[in-house]
mmCIF file of C-alpha atoms in Angstrom:
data_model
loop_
_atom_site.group_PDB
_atom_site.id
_atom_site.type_symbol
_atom_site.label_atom_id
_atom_site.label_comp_id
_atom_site.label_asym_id
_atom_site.label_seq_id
_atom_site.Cartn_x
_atom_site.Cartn_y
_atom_site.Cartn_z
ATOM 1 C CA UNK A 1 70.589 50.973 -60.430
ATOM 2 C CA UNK A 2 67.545 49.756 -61.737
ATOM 3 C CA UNK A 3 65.170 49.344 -58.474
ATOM 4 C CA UNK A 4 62.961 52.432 -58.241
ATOM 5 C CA UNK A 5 64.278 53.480 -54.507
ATOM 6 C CA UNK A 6 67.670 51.534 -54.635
ATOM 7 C CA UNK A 7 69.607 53.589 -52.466
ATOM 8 C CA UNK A 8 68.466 54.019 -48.512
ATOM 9 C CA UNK A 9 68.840 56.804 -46.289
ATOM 10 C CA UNK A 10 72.424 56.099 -45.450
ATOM 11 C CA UNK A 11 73.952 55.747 -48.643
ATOM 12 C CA UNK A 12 72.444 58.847 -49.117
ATOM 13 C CA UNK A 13 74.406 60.558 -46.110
ATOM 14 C CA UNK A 14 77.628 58.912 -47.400
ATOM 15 C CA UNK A 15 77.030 60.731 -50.758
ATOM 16 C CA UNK A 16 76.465 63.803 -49.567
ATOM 17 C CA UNK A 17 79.646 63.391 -47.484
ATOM 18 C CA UNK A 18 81.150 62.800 -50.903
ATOM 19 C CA UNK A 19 79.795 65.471 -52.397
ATOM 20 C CA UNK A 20 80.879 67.901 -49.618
ATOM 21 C CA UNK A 21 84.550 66.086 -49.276
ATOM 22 C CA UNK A 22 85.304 64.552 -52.778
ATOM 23 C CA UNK A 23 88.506 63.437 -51.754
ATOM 24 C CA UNK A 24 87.746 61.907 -48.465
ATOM 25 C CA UNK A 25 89.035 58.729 -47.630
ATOM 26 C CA UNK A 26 86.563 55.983 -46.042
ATOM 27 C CA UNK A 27 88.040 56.359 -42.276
ATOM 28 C CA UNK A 28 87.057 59.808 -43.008
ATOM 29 C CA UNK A 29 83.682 59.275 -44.012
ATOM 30 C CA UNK A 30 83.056 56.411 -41.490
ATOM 31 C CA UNK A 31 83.828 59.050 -38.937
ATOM 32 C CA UNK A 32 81.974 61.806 -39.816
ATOM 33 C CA UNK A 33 79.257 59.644 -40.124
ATOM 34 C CA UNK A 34 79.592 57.752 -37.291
ATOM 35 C CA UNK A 35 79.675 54.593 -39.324
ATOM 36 C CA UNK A 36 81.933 51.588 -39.185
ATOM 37 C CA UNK A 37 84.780 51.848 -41.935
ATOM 38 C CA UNK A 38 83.724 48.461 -43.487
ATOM 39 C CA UNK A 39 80.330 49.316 -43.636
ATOM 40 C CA UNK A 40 81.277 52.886 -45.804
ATOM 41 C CA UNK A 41 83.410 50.706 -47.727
ATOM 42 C CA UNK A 42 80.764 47.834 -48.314
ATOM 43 C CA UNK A 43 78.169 50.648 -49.120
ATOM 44 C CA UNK A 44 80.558 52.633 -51.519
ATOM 45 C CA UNK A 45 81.223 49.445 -53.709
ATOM 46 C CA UNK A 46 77.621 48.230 -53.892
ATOM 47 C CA UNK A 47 76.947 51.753 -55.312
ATOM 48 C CA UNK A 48 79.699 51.552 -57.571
ATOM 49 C CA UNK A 49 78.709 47.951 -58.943
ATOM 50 C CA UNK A 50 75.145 49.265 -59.250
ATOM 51 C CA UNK A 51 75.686 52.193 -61.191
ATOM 52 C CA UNK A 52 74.821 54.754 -58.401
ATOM 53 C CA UNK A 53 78.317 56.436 -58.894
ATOM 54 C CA UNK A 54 79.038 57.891 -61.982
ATOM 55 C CA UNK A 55 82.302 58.473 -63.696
ATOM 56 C CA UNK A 56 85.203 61.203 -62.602
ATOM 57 C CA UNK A 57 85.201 62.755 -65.683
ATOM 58 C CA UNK A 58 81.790 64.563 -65.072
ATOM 59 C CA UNK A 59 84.117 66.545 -62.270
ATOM 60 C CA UNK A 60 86.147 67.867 -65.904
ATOM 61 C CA UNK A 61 85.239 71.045 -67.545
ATOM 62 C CA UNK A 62 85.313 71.167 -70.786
ATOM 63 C CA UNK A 63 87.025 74.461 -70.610
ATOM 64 C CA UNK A 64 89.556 73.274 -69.013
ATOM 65 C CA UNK A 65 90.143 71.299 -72.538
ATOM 66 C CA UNK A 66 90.264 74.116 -74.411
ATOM 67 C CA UNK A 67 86.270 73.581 -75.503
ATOM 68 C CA UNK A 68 84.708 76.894 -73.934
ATOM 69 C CA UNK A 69 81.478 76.536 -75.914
ATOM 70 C CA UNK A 70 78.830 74.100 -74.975
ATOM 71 C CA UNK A 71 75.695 73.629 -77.791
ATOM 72 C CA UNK A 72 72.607 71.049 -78.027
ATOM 73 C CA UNK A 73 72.139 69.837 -81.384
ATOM 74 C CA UNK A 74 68.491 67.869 -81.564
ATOM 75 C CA UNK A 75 68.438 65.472 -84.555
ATOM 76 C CA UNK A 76 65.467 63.363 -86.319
ATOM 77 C CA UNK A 77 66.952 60.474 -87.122
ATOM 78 C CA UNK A 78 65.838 56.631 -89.020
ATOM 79 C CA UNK A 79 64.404 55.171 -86.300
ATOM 80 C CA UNK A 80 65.191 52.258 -87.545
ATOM 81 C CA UNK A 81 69.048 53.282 -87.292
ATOM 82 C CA UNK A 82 68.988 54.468 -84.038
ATOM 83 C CA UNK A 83 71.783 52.135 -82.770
ATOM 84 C CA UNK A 84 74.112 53.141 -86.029
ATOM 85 C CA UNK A 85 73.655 57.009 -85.507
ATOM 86 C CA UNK A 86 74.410 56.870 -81.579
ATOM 87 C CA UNK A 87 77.289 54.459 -82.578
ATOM 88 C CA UNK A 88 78.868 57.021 -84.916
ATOM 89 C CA UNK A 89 78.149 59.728 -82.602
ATOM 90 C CA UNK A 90 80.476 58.121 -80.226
ATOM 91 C CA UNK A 91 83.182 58.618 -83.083
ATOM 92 C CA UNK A 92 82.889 62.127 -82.362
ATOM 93 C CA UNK A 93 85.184 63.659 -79.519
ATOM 94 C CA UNK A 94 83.495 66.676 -78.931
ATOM 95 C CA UNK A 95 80.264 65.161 -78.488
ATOM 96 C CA UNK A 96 79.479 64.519 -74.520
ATOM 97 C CA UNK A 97 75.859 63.375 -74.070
ATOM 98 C CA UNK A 98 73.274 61.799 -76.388
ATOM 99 C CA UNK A 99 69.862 61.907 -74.895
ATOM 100 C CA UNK A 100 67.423 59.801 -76.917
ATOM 101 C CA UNK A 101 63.986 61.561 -76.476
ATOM 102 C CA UNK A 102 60.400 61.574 -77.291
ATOM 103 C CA UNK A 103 58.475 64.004 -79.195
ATOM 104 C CA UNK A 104 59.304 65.718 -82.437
ATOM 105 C CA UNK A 105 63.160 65.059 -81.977
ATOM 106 C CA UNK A 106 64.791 62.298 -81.528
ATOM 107 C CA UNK A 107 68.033 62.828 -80.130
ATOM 108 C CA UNK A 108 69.171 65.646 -77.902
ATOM 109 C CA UNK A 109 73.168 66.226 -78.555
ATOM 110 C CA UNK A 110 75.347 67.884 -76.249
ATOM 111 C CA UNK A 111 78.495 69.266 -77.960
ATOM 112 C CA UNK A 112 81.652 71.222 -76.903
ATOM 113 C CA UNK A 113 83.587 73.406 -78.827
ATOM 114 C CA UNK A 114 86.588 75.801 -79.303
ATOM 115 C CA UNK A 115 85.134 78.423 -81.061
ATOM 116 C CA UNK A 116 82.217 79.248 -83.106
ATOM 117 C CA UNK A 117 83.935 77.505 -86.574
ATOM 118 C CA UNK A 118 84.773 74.404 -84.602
ATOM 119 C CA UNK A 119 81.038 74.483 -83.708
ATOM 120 C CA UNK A 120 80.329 74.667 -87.403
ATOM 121 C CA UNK A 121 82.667 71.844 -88.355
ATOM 122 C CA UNK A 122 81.196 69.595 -85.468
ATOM 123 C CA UNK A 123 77.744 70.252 -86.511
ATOM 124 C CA UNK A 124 78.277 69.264 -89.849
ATOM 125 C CA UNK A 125 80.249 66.058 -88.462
ATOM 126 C CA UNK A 126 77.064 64.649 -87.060
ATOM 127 C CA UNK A 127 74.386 65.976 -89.838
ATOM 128 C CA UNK A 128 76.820 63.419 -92.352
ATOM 129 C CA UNK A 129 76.191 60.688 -90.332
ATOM 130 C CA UNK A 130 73.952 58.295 -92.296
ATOM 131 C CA UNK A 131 70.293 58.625 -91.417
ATOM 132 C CA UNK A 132 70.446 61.727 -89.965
ATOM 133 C CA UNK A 133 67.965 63.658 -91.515
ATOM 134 C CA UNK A 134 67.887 66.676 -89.824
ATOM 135 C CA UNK A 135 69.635 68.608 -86.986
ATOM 136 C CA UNK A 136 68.971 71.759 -84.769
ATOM 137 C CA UNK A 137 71.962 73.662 -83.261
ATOM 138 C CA UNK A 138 71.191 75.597 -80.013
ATOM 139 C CA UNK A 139 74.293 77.520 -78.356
ATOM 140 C CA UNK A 140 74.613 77.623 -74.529
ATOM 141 C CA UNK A 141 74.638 80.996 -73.387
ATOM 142 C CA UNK A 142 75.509 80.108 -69.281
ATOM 143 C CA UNK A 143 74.890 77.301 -67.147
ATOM 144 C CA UNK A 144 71.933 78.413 -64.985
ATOM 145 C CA UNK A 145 71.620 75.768 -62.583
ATOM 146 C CA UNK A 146 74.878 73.171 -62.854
ATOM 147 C CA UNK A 147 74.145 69.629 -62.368
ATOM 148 C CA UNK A 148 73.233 68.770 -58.884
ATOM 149 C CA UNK A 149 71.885 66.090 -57.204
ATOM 150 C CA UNK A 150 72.491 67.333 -53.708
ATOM 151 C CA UNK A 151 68.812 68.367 -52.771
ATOM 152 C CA UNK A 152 67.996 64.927 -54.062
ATOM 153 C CA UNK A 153 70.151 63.592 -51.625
ATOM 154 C CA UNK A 154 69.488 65.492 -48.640
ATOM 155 C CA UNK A 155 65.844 64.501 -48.883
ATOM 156 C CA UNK A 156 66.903 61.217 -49.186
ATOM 157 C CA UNK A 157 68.800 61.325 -46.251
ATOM 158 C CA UNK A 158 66.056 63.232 -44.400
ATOM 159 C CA UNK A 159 63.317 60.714 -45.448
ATOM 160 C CA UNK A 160 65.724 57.949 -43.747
ATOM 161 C CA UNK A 161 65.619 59.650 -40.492
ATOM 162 C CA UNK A 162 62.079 60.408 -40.478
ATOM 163 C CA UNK A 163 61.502 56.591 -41.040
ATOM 164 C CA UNK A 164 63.371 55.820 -38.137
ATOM 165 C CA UNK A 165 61.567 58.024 -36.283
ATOM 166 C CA UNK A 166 58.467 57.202 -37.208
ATOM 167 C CA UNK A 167 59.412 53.220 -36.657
ATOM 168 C CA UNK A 168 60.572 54.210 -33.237
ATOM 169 C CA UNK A 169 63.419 52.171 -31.444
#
């Protein structure tokens, strides 16, 4: 979604209904949230169509896959190849995320990995790409904080209300 404050206060309860009850159906949420069920449904697939829902697969571990090794590889690349490098990157299955950054690097590679020699071999993968001049390897050691967006959401949902209140009735 491309509007700085796209999503209101109660898309941002129905999210965090999600995000408590994945699997919840839309009578579900619409009850819990004391919505109607076309409204939850309306809601849900404006989201979807605007990009505020992102894809299942970020609910997959890559350990699950057999990849128990996650590592950022930065990279300076051609600038002027930028579109080429993050195409070929794509041909790479064990790379996840490209980030495409500012600063001394360009691009911030995440990378999964069966062992430390598939590491190796994946590493090497992406410094043969054309126009890839140079490449960092980092190894994650844990996962400090997991991706969340749940405190975003909650204060979403809590600025909502306190609109209302403040508007009055």
């Amino acid at each position: 979604m491309n509007s700085k404050r796209a999503l209101d206060a109660t898309d941002a309860r129905i999210l965090l209904a999600l995000a408590t009850e994945p699997r919840a159906t839309v009578v579900a949420l619409a009850e819990r949230l004391g919505l109607s069920r076309n409204t939850v449904q309306a809601r849900l697939a404006r989201m979807e169509r605007g990009g505020a829902l992102g894809s299942f697969e970020r609910r997959i571990t890559p350990d699950a896959l057999g990849y128990p090794l996650t590592a950022f590889v930065t990279a300076r690349v051609d600038q002027h190849r930028l579109a080429e490098v993050s195409q070929a990157l794509t041909g790479i299955a064990e790379v996840v995320e490209v980030f495409g950054l500012s600063g001394e690097t360009d691009l911030l590679v995440r990378v999964v990995a069966a062992d430390a020699e598939d590491l190796y071999r994946i590493a090497g993968q992406i410094l043969a790409i054309p126009d890839v001049e140079r490449t960092t390897t980092a190894l994650a050691m844990r996962e400090l904080v997991p991706h969340r967006l749940t405190p975003l959401l909650r204060r979403a949902a809590m600025d909502g209300s306190r609109q209302q209140d403040d508007e009055g009735p």
